[in-house]
PDB file of C-alpha atoms in Angstrom:
ATOM      1  CA  TRP A   1     123.400 128.121 148.350  1.00 97.00           C
ATOM      2  CA  LEU A   2     123.397 130.687 151.125  1.00 98.00           C
ATOM      3  CA  VAL A   3     127.174 130.213 151.362  1.00 98.00           C
ATOM      4  CA  HIS A   4     128.539 128.263 148.407  1.00 94.00           C
ATOM      5  CA  ASP A   5     129.441 124.649 149.249  1.00 95.00           C
ATOM      6  CA  TRP A   6     128.956 125.293 152.978  1.00 97.00           C
ATOM      7  CA  ILE A   7     125.364 126.305 153.763  1.00 98.00           C
ATOM      8  CA  PRO A   8     122.672 125.050 151.360  1.00 98.00           C
ATOM      9  CA  ASP A   9     119.242 126.559 150.800  1.00 98.00           C
ATOM     10  CA  HIS A  10     116.076 124.600 151.594  1.00 98.00           C
ATOM     11  CA  ALA A  11     117.796 122.826 154.465  1.00 98.00           C
ATOM     12  CA  VAL A  12     119.057 123.056 158.038  1.00 98.00           C
ATOM     13  CA  THR A  13     122.762 123.483 158.727  1.00 98.00           C
ATOM     14  CA  GLY A  14     124.112 122.636 162.169  1.00 97.00           C
ATOM     15  CA  LEU A  15     126.777 124.964 163.568  1.00 97.00           C
ATOM     16  CA  TYR A  16     128.432 123.192 166.494  1.00 96.00           C
ATOM     17  CA  GLY A  17     130.873 124.550 169.034  1.00 95.00           C
ATOM     18  CA  ASP A  18     131.688 124.360 172.718  1.00 94.00           C
ATOM     19  CA  GLY A  19     130.429 127.135 174.979  1.00 92.00           C
ATOM     20  CA  GLY A  20     132.512 130.283 174.653  1.00 92.00           C
ATOM     21  CA  VAL A  21     134.291 129.236 171.463  1.00 95.00           C
ATOM     22  CA  GLY A  22     132.461 131.890 169.434  1.00 95.00           C
ATOM     23  CA  LYS A  23     129.708 130.174 167.429  1.00 97.00           C
ATOM     24  CA  SER A  24     127.164 132.868 168.366  1.00 97.00           C
ATOM     25  CA  LEU A  25     129.509 135.599 167.151  1.00 97.00           C
ATOM     26  CA  LEU A  26     130.260 133.616 163.998  1.00 98.00           C
ATOM     27  CA  SER A  27     126.552 133.165 163.261  1.00 98.00           C
ATOM     28  CA  LEU A  28     125.933 136.874 163.874  1.00 98.00           C
ATOM     29  CA  GLN A  29     128.711 137.612 161.401  1.00 98.00           C
ATOM     30  CA  LEU A  30     126.942 135.340 158.892  1.00 98.00           C
ATOM     31  CA  LEU A  31     123.669 137.236 159.326  1.00 98.00           C
ATOM     32  CA  THR A  32     125.440 140.576 158.925  1.00 98.00           C
ATOM     33  CA  ALA A  33     127.262 139.411 155.799  1.00 98.00           C
ATOM     34  CA  CYS A  34     124.046 138.240 154.142  1.00 98.00           C
ATOM     35  CA  ALA A  35     122.136 141.386 155.127  1.00 98.00           C
ATOM     36  CA  THR A  36     124.849 143.647 153.715  1.00 98.00           C
ATOM     37  CA  GLY A  37     125.791 141.495 150.719  1.00 97.00           C
ATOM     38  CA  GLU A  38     129.338 140.983 151.968  1.00 97.00           C
ATOM     39  CA  PRO A  39     131.457 137.799 152.038  1.00 97.00           C
ATOM     40  CA  TRP A  40     131.540 135.552 155.101  1.00 98.00           C
ATOM     41  CA  LEU A  41     134.950 134.148 155.964  1.00 97.00           C
ATOM     42  CA  GLY A  42     136.069 135.075 152.468  1.00 96.00           C
ATOM     43  CA  ARG A  43     133.228 133.189 150.786  1.00 97.00           C
ATOM     44  CA  GLU A  44     130.451 134.728 148.738  1.00 97.00           C
ATOM     45  CA  THR A  45     127.032 134.876 150.390  1.00 98.00           C
ATOM     46  CA  LYS A  46     123.548 135.252 148.969  1.00 98.00           C
ATOM     47  CA  PRO A  47     122.429 138.838 149.726  1.00 98.00           C
ATOM     48  CA  CYS A  48     119.149 138.580 151.602  1.00 98.00           C
ATOM     49  CA  LYS A  49     117.196 139.650 154.643  1.00 98.00           C
ATOM     50  CA  ALA A  50     118.257 137.879 157.816  1.00 98.00           C
ATOM     51  CA  ILE A  51     116.792 137.057 161.231  1.00 98.00           C
ATOM     52  CA  GLY A  52     118.584 135.769 164.316  1.00 98.00           C
ATOM     53  CA  ILE A  53     117.089 134.272 167.485  1.00 98.00           C
ATOM     54  CA  PHE A  54     119.694 134.448 170.262  1.00 98.00           C
ATOM     55  CA  CYS A  55     118.631 132.627 173.415  1.00 98.00           C
ATOM     56  CA  GLU A  56     121.879 133.080 175.345  1.00 95.00           C
ATOM     57  CA  ASP A  57     122.653 136.766 174.775  1.00 94.00           C
ATOM     58  CA  ALA A  58     121.203 139.917 176.316  1.00 95.00           C
ATOM     59  CA  PRO A  59     120.446 142.988 174.162  1.00 97.00           C
ATOM     60  CA  ASP A  60     123.558 144.862 175.353  1.00 98.00           C
ATOM     61  CA  GLU A  61     125.810 141.947 174.453  1.00 96.00           C
ATOM     62  CA  LEU A  62     124.296 141.598 170.977  1.00 97.00           C
ATOM     63  CA  HIS A  63     124.683 145.361 170.467  1.00 98.00           C
ATOM     64  CA  ARG A  64     128.361 145.214 171.475  1.00 98.00           C
ATOM     65  CA  ARG A  65     129.049 142.348 169.093  1.00 98.00           C
ATOM     66  CA  GLN A  66     127.116 143.989 166.285  1.00 98.00           C
ATOM     67  CA  ALA A  67     129.095 147.214 166.716  1.00 98.00           C
ATOM     68  CA  ALA A  68     132.337 145.246 166.312  1.00 97.00           C
ATOM     69  CA  LEU A  69     131.020 143.564 163.157  1.00 98.00           C
ATOM     70  CA  ASN A  70     129.880 146.909 161.782  1.00 98.00           C
ATOM     71  CA  ALA A  71     133.448 148.140 162.114  1.00 97.00           C
ATOM     72  CA  LEU A  72     134.673 145.029 160.298  1.00 95.00           C
ATOM     73  CA  TYR A  73     132.288 145.544 157.382  1.00 96.00           C
ATOM     74  CA  GLY A  74     132.406 149.349 157.378  1.00 97.00           C
ATOM     75  CA  VAL A  75     128.682 149.851 157.994  1.00 97.00           C
ATOM     76  CA  GLU A  76     126.525 151.681 160.527  1.00 97.00           C
ATOM     77  CA  MET A  77     123.513 150.466 162.489  1.00 97.00           C
ATOM     78  CA  ALA A  78     121.328 152.474 160.092  1.00 97.00           C
ATOM     79  CA  ASP A  79     122.620 150.308 157.223  1.00 97.00           C
ATOM     80  CA  LEU A  80     121.185 147.128 158.751  1.00 98.00           C
ATOM     81  CA  GLU A  81     117.558 147.471 157.700  1.00 98.00           C
ATOM     82  CA  ARG A  82     117.747 143.946 156.223  1.00 98.00           C
ATOM     83  CA  LEU A  83     118.754 142.451 159.591  1.00 98.00           C
ATOM     84  CA  ARG A  84     116.589 141.704 162.634  1.00 98.00           C
ATOM     85  CA  LEU A  85     117.914 140.276 165.897  1.00 98.00           C
ATOM     86  CA  PHE A  86     115.844 138.917 168.775  1.00 98.00           C
ATOM     87  CA  PRO A  87     117.669 138.523 172.106  1.00 97.00           C
ATOM     88  CA  ARG A  88     115.667 136.039 174.184  1.00 97.00           C
ATOM     89  CA  VAL A  89     117.917 135.221 177.131  1.00 96.00           C
ATOM     90  CA  ALA A  90     115.925 133.913 180.140  1.00 95.00           C
ATOM     91  CA  ASP A  91     112.759 133.505 178.003  1.00 97.00           C
ATOM     92  CA  ASP A  92     110.829 130.321 177.269  1.00 97.00           C
ATOM     93  CA  ASN A  93     112.274 129.454 173.862  1.00 98.00           C
ATOM     94  CA  ALA A  94     110.813 126.008 173.179  1.00 98.00           C
ATOM     95  CA  LEU A  95     109.892 125.633 169.509  1.00 98.00           C
ATOM     96  CA  MET A  96     108.391 122.150 169.854  1.00 98.00           C
ATOM     97  CA  THR A  97     106.983 120.055 172.690  1.00 96.00           C
ATOM     98  CA  PHE A  98     106.489 116.302 172.805  1.00 97.00           C
ATOM     99  CA  GLY A  99     103.633 114.252 174.224  1.00 96.00           C
ATOM    100  CA  ALA A 100     103.764 110.849 175.897  1.00 94.00           C
ATOM    101  CA  ASP A 101     103.277 109.274 172.464  1.00 94.00           C
ATOM    102  CA  GLY A 102     106.432 110.977 171.211  1.00 93.00           C
ATOM    103  CA  LEU A 103     104.616 113.157 168.706  1.00 96.00           C
ATOM    104  CA  GLY A 104     105.876 116.718 168.443  1.00 97.00           C
ATOM    105  CA  GLN A 105     103.734 119.835 168.536  1.00 97.00           C
ATOM    106  CA  ARG A 106     104.984 123.197 167.301  1.00 98.00           C
ATOM    107  CA  THR A 107     104.691 125.882 169.954  1.00 98.00           C
ATOM    108  CA  GLY A 108     103.208 129.347 169.694  1.00 98.00           C
ATOM    109  CA  LEU A 109     106.771 130.685 169.487  1.00 98.00           C
ATOM    110  CA  PHE A 110     107.438 128.542 166.413  1.00 98.00           C
ATOM    111  CA  ASP A 111     104.305 129.893 164.762  1.00 98.00           C
ATOM    112  CA  ALA A 112     105.219 133.475 165.711  1.00 98.00           C
ATOM    113  CA  LEU A 113     108.734 132.999 164.306  1.00 98.00           C
ATOM    114  CA  THR A 114     107.305 131.648 161.058  1.00 98.00           C
ATOM    115  CA  ARG A 115     104.988 134.647 160.705  1.00 98.00           C
ATOM    116  CA  GLU A 116     107.807 137.097 161.471  1.00 98.00           C
ATOM    117  CA  VAL A 117     110.202 135.501 159.008  1.00 98.00           C
ATOM    118  CA  ARG A 118     107.620 135.435 156.220  1.00 97.00           C
ATOM    119  CA  ALA A 119     106.393 138.983 156.859  1.00 98.00           C
ATOM    120  CA  PHE A 120     109.949 140.328 156.877  1.00 98.00           C
ATOM    121  CA  GLY A 121     110.952 138.270 153.854  1.00 98.00           C
ATOM    122  CA  ALA A 122     114.050 136.773 155.473  1.00 98.00           C
ATOM    123  CA  GLN A 123     115.876 133.988 153.638  1.00 98.00           C
ATOM    124  CA  VAL A 124     118.235 133.018 156.435  1.00 98.00           C
ATOM    125  CA  VAL A 125     117.315 132.292 160.040  1.00 98.00           C
ATOM    126  CA  VAL A 126     119.836 131.580 162.780  1.00 98.00           C
ATOM    127  CA  ILE A 127     118.552 129.792 165.889  1.00 98.00           C
ATOM    128  CA  ASP A 128     120.979 129.913 168.805  1.00 98.00           C
ATOM    129  CA  THR A 129     120.802 127.330 170.390  1.00 96.00           C
ATOM    130  CA  ALA A 130     119.324 123.839 170.047  1.00 97.00           C
ATOM    131  CA  ALA A 131     119.587 123.385 173.816  1.00 96.00           C
ATOM    132  CA  ASP A 132     117.161 126.289 174.348  1.00 97.00           C
ATOM    133  CA  THR A 133     114.679 125.534 171.563  1.00 98.00           C
ATOM    134  CA  PHE A 134     114.552 121.718 171.578  1.00 98.00           C
ATOM    135  CA  VAL A 135     113.022 120.517 174.857  1.00 96.00           C
ATOM    136  CA  GLY A 136     112.626 116.857 173.921  1.00 96.00           C
ATOM    137  CA  ASN A 137     115.074 114.028 174.542  1.00 95.00           C
ATOM    138  CA  GLU A 138     118.126 114.587 172.351  1.00 94.00           C
ATOM    139  CA  ASN A 139     118.827 110.847 172.371  1.00 94.00           C
ATOM    140  CA  ILE A 140     115.445 109.855 170.916  1.00 96.00           C
ATOM    141  CA  ARG A 141     115.853 109.743 167.156  1.00 96.00           C
ATOM    142  CA  GLY A 142     112.174 110.288 166.337  1.00 96.00           C
ATOM    143  CA  GLN A 143     111.922 113.477 168.389  1.00 97.00           C
ATOM    144  CA  VAL A 144     115.103 114.912 166.908  1.00 97.00           C
ATOM    145  CA  ARG A 145     113.923 114.036 163.418  1.00 97.00           C
ATOM    146  CA  GLN A 146     110.582 115.796 163.905  1.00 98.00           C
ATOM    147  CA  PHE A 147     112.300 118.926 165.190  1.00 98.00           C
ATOM    148  CA  ILE A 148     114.766 119.166 162.306  1.00 98.00           C
ATOM    149  CA  THR A 149     112.026 118.349 159.790  1.00 97.00           C
ATOM    150  CA  SER A 150     109.964 121.295 161.066  1.00 98.00           C
ATOM    151  CA  LEU A 151     112.948 123.623 160.692  1.00 98.00           C
ATOM    152  CA  THR A 152     113.573 122.225 157.208  1.00 98.00           C
ATOM    153  CA  ALA A 153     109.966 123.017 156.301  1.00 98.00           C
ATOM    154  CA  LEU A 154     110.603 126.601 157.413  1.00 98.00           C
ATOM    155  CA  ALA A 155     113.728 126.791 155.246  1.00 98.00           C
ATOM    156  CA  ILE A 156     111.779 125.541 152.218  1.00 98.00           C
ATOM    157  CA  ALA A 157     108.894 127.933 152.864  1.00 97.00           C
ATOM    158  CA  ILE A 158     111.202 130.962 152.828  1.00 97.00           C
ATOM    159  CA  ASP A 159     113.317 129.705 149.893  1.00 98.00           C
ATOM    160  CA  GLY A 160     116.302 130.007 152.182  1.00 98.00           C
ATOM    161  CA  ALA A 161     118.313 128.395 154.960  1.00 98.00           C
ATOM    162  CA  VAL A 162     118.075 127.734 158.685  1.00 98.00           C
ATOM    163  CA  VAL A 163     121.260 127.571 160.762  1.00 98.00           C
ATOM    164  CA  LEU A 164     120.912 125.836 164.129  1.00 98.00           C
ATOM    165  CA  CYS A 165     123.666 126.412 166.685  1.00 98.00           C
ATOM    166  CA  ALA A 166     124.377 123.542 169.065  1.00 96.00           C
ATOM    167  CA  HIS A 167     126.853 122.263 171.629  1.00 94.00           C
ATOM    168  CA  PRO A 168     128.823 119.037 171.141  1.00 92.00           C
ATOM    169  CA  SER A 169     128.904 116.391 173.846  1.00 85.00           C
ATOM    170  CA  VAL A 170     132.017 115.686 175.895  1.00 85.00           C
ATOM    171  CA  SER A 171     132.495 112.553 173.796  1.00 85.00           C
ATOM    172  CA  GLY A 172     132.025 114.564 170.609  1.00 82.00           C
ATOM    173  CA  MET A 173     134.715 117.010 171.656  1.00 84.00           C
ATOM    174  CA  THR A 174     137.077 114.242 172.744  1.00 82.00           C
ATOM    175  CA  THR A 175     136.806 112.360 169.447  1.00 82.00           C
ATOM    176  CA  GLY A 176     136.845 115.534 167.381  1.00 80.00           C
ATOM    177  CA  SER A 177     133.546 114.650 165.681  1.00 82.00           C
ATOM    178  CA  GLY A 178     131.522 117.352 167.415  1.00 82.00           C
ATOM    179  CA  TYR A 179     128.562 114.998 167.744  1.00 79.00           C
ATOM    180  CA  ALA A 180     125.962 115.143 170.514  1.00 82.00           C
ATOM    181  CA  GLY A 181     122.872 113.083 171.295  1.00 84.00           C
ATOM    182  CA  SER A 182     121.171 110.820 168.776  1.00 87.00           C
ATOM    183  CA  THR A 183     122.747 110.183 165.385  1.00 86.00           C
ATOM    184  CA  ALA A 184     119.608 111.842 163.975  1.00 89.00           C
ATOM    185  CA  TRP A 185     121.145 115.265 164.694  1.00 93.00           C
ATOM    186  CA  ASN A 186     123.918 114.557 162.232  1.00 91.00           C
ATOM    187  CA  ALA A 187     121.803 112.549 159.779  1.00 92.00           C
ATOM    188  CA  SER A 188     118.888 115.013 159.569  1.00 94.00           C
ATOM    189  CA  VAL A 189     120.755 118.248 158.855  1.00 96.00           C
ATOM    190  CA  ARG A 190     122.075 118.782 155.350  1.00 94.00           C
ATOM    191  CA  SER A 191     125.360 120.379 156.349  1.00 97.00           C
ATOM    192  CA  ARG A 192     127.280 120.526 159.610  1.00 96.00           C
ATOM    193  CA  LEU A 193     129.969 122.993 160.642  1.00 97.00           C
ATOM    194  CA  TYR A 194     132.165 122.520 163.707  1.00 96.00           C
ATOM    195  CA  LEU A 195     133.982 125.443 165.341  1.00 96.00           C
ATOM    196  CA  THR A 196     136.909 124.633 167.634  1.00 95.00           C
ATOM    197  CA  ARG A 197     140.115 126.056 169.003  1.00 91.00           C
ATOM    198  CA  PRO A 198     142.968 124.568 166.976  1.00 87.00           C
ATOM    199  CA  PRO A 199     145.459 122.347 168.798  1.00 79.00           C
ATOM    200  CA  ALA A 200     148.913 123.682 169.549  1.00 71.00           C
ATOM    201  CA  GLU A 201     151.539 122.803 166.965  1.00 70.00           C
ATOM    202  CA  ASP A 202     153.681 121.263 169.683  1.00 64.00           C
ATOM    203  CA  GLU A 203     153.449 120.602 173.403  1.00 61.00           C
ATOM    204  CA  ASP A 204     155.493 123.665 174.324  1.00 59.00           C
ATOM    205  CA  GLU A 205     153.526 126.165 172.246  1.00 61.00           C
ATOM    206  CA  ALA A 206     149.870 126.995 172.827  1.00 62.00           C
ATOM    207  CA  ALA A 207     147.559 127.995 169.977  1.00 61.00           C
ATOM    208  CA  GLY A 208     146.862 131.716 169.696  1.00 69.00           C
ATOM    209  CA  PRO A 209     143.958 132.761 171.942  1.00 77.00           C
ATOM    210  CA  GLU A 210     142.030 134.272 169.024  1.00 85.00           C
ATOM    211  CA  GLU A 211     142.555 131.387 166.598  1.00 91.00           C
ATOM    212  CA  ARG A 212     139.572 129.249 165.596  1.00 94.00           C
ATOM    213  CA  LEU A 213     139.200 126.308 163.243  1.00 95.00           C
ATOM    214  CA  LEU A 214     135.984 125.757 161.258  1.00 96.00           C
ATOM    215  CA  THR A 215     135.519 122.343 159.690  1.00 95.00           C
TER     216      THR A 215
END
């Protein structure tokens, strides 16, 4: 386990959440916890080197969030030699392309990521988000399956875990399932976490603005 009972090794875990709910910050906290050997949400983590690919955040934003997490864990930037972050906002972040026959082909970025992860010795990789890195049709089961299988192969190769951040569909948010696209997204990952804002306890009282629920 990377995080006992929650995030298994040798597999892909999906971390779902609506835009702005905080899944990127939560995944950055996970990377920081693993890199510093600290707990994550009160649960023991496997101390290891960590890499994060953040396709929606600029360097300044990642730095601001990291500074806040450093204060939480009582560490300095100099203490994060086991952590590497790659802000790739506005870049081409496709990890796999698909031909007319539906067969997937890993991109040069996927190969570069694999080399970087192996050279660094990371055992956890966060990819934020699926919308930026998967450029196939999310409703075609075979394409989704090939994409997740390739990420699973990466997790096995590094004797670690891959966490893929993703957005739920409107239907997934309405039903509370957090699903989006083909059922292969849910069936192919080994674990799935869903981050939401908790509902108010009653109609006259709103939930606290900083409260989040992870299921």
